[in-house]
């Protein structure tokens, strides 16, 4: 599984975790019933879950005229993945994390999601 696909699947799993509050390992196993697990996917899901409070603080500090509670679940989940990559995964270039997040926002969010995500992540990156 390539990293783009792993990010997309991590987004879907984390989105479900945010709603259902399951254990990350159980969610990964249930989601990937017919597919082989991926180290990068597992690392994203478990990493975001383990430091979610710290990530949410970073995101909140970089929102302008918004609170995290007002951010839609799709954008919030994408911001969490990208923030985790930017702050905790040094082997991934920041611009790759941001571009991948914007792309996910354009696919799963509304017509303004990509721009919103880009703006928040640009502030986090600095």
Short mmCIF file of C-alpha atoms in Angstrom, two decimals:
data_model
loop_
_atom_site.label_atom_id
_atom_site.label_comp_id
_atom_site.label_asym_id
_atom_site.label_seq_id
_atom_site.Cartn_x
_atom_site.Cartn_y
_atom_site.Cartn_z
CA UNK A 1 0.00 0.00 0.00
CA UNK A 2 1.45 3.39 -0.92
CA UNK A 3 1.46 6.29 1.53
CA UNK A 4 -1.31 8.17 -0.27
CA UNK A 5 -3.64 5.18 0.08
CA UNK A 6 -2.50 4.64 3.68
CA UNK A 7 -3.34 8.28 4.51
CA UNK A 8 -6.78 7.92 2.97
CA UNK A 9 -7.48 4.74 4.91
CA UNK A 10 -6.07 6.29 8.10
CA UNK A 11 -8.46 9.21 7.57
CA UNK A 12 -11.40 6.83 7.26
CA UNK A 13 -10.40 4.86 10.35
CA UNK A 14 -9.71 7.96 12.48
CA UNK A 15 -12.98 9.50 11.36
CA UNK A 16 -14.80 6.39 12.58
CA UNK A 17 -12.79 6.34 15.82
CA UNK A 18 -13.81 9.92 16.52
CA UNK A 19 -17.47 8.92 16.23
CA UNK A 20 -17.43 5.41 17.72
CA UNK A 21 -14.60 5.66 20.27
CA UNK A 22 -13.23 2.15 19.57
CA UNK A 23 -9.70 0.97 20.19
CA UNK A 24 -7.31 1.84 17.30
CA UNK A 25 -6.15 -1.77 16.80
CA UNK A 26 -9.73 -3.03 16.64
CA UNK A 27 -10.71 -0.29 14.20
CA UNK A 28 -7.75 -1.04 11.93
CA UNK A 29 -8.52 -4.77 11.96
CA UNK A 30 -12.23 -4.20 11.24
CA UNK A 31 -11.54 -1.72 8.48
CA UNK A 32 -8.91 -3.85 6.78
CA UNK A 33 -10.78 -7.18 6.93
CA UNK A 34 -9.82 -8.11 3.39
CA UNK A 35 -6.54 -6.21 3.09
CA UNK A 36 -3.14 -6.59 4.61
CA UNK A 37 -2.23 -4.05 7.26
CA UNK A 38 0.37 -1.42 6.49
CA UNK A 39 3.05 -0.14 8.87
CA UNK A 40 2.57 3.50 7.80
CA UNK A 41 -1.22 3.24 8.16
CA UNK A 42 -0.95 1.64 11.59
CA UNK A 43 1.61 4.25 12.65
CA UNK A 44 -0.66 7.12 11.60
CA UNK A 45 -3.76 5.77 13.34
CA UNK A 46 -1.98 4.83 16.55
CA UNK A 47 0.23 7.93 16.52
CA UNK A 48 -2.66 10.36 16.07
CA UNK A 49 -4.68 8.52 18.72
CA UNK A 50 -1.81 8.52 21.23
CA UNK A 51 -1.10 12.26 20.98
CA UNK A 52 -4.57 13.51 20.03
CA UNK A 53 -4.78 16.00 22.91
CA UNK A 54 -1.43 17.57 21.99
CA UNK A 55 -2.40 17.68 18.32
CA UNK A 56 -5.74 19.30 19.15
CA UNK A 57 -3.93 21.95 21.19
CA UNK A 58 -1.59 22.71 18.27
CA UNK A 59 -4.54 22.95 15.87
CA UNK A 60 -6.53 25.15 18.26
CA UNK A 61 -3.59 27.54 18.64
CA UNK A 62 -3.49 27.96 14.86
CA UNK A 63 -7.17 28.44 14.12
CA UNK A 64 -8.21 31.99 13.33
CA UNK A 65 -11.72 32.99 14.39
CA UNK A 66 -12.64 29.33 14.92
CA UNK A 67 -12.80 26.87 17.79
CA UNK A 68 -11.97 23.21 17.31
CA UNK A 69 -15.57 22.32 18.22
CA UNK A 70 -16.79 24.30 15.20
CA UNK A 71 -14.46 22.55 12.74
CA UNK A 72 -16.29 19.83 10.80
CA UNK A 73 -15.29 16.25 11.60
CA UNK A 74 -13.81 15.70 8.13
CA UNK A 75 -11.51 18.71 8.34
CA UNK A 76 -10.64 18.00 11.98
CA UNK A 77 -9.57 14.44 11.18
CA UNK A 78 -7.48 15.55 8.20
CA UNK A 79 -5.85 18.32 10.26
CA UNK A 80 -4.98 15.79 12.97
CA UNK A 81 -3.25 13.46 10.50
CA UNK A 82 -1.27 16.25 8.84
CA UNK A 83 -0.35 17.89 12.15
CA UNK A 84 0.90 14.55 13.42
CA UNK A 85 3.03 14.12 10.30
CA UNK A 86 4.40 17.68 10.51
CA UNK A 87 5.25 17.55 14.21
CA UNK A 88 6.14 13.90 14.80
CA UNK A 89 7.33 12.32 11.53
CA UNK A 90 10.57 13.93 10.45
CA UNK A 91 11.05 11.71 7.39
CA UNK A 92 8.05 13.23 5.59
CA UNK A 93 8.55 16.65 3.98
CA UNK A 94 6.08 19.16 5.41
CA UNK A 95 4.88 20.24 1.98
CA UNK A 96 3.98 16.61 1.19
CA UNK A 97 1.90 16.37 4.38
CA UNK A 98 0.14 19.63 3.56
CA UNK A 99 -0.51 18.73 -0.09
CA UNK A 100 -1.87 15.30 0.85
CA UNK A 101 -4.14 16.87 3.48
CA UNK A 102 -5.47 19.46 1.03
CA UNK A 103 -6.15 16.69 -1.48
CA UNK A 104 -8.06 14.65 1.13
CA UNK A 105 -10.03 17.78 2.02
CA UNK A 106 -10.94 18.34 -1.61
CA UNK A 107 -12.14 14.74 -1.95
CA UNK A 108 -13.99 14.28 1.37
CA UNK A 109 -14.88 17.82 2.41
CA UNK A 110 -16.80 20.62 0.80
CA UNK A 111 -15.56 23.12 -1.78
CA UNK A 112 -13.82 25.24 0.89
CA UNK A 113 -12.18 22.42 2.87
CA UNK A 114 -8.89 22.32 0.97
CA UNK A 115 -8.33 26.05 1.35
CA UNK A 116 -9.23 25.97 5.06
CA UNK A 117 -6.91 23.01 5.72
CA UNK A 118 -4.08 24.66 3.78
CA UNK A 119 -4.42 27.86 5.80
CA UNK A 120 -4.35 26.12 9.18
CA UNK A 121 -1.47 23.82 8.25
CA UNK A 122 0.55 26.71 6.83
CA UNK A 123 0.37 28.37 10.23
CA UNK A 124 1.26 25.12 12.04
CA UNK A 125 4.22 24.52 9.76
CA UNK A 126 5.91 27.83 10.66
#
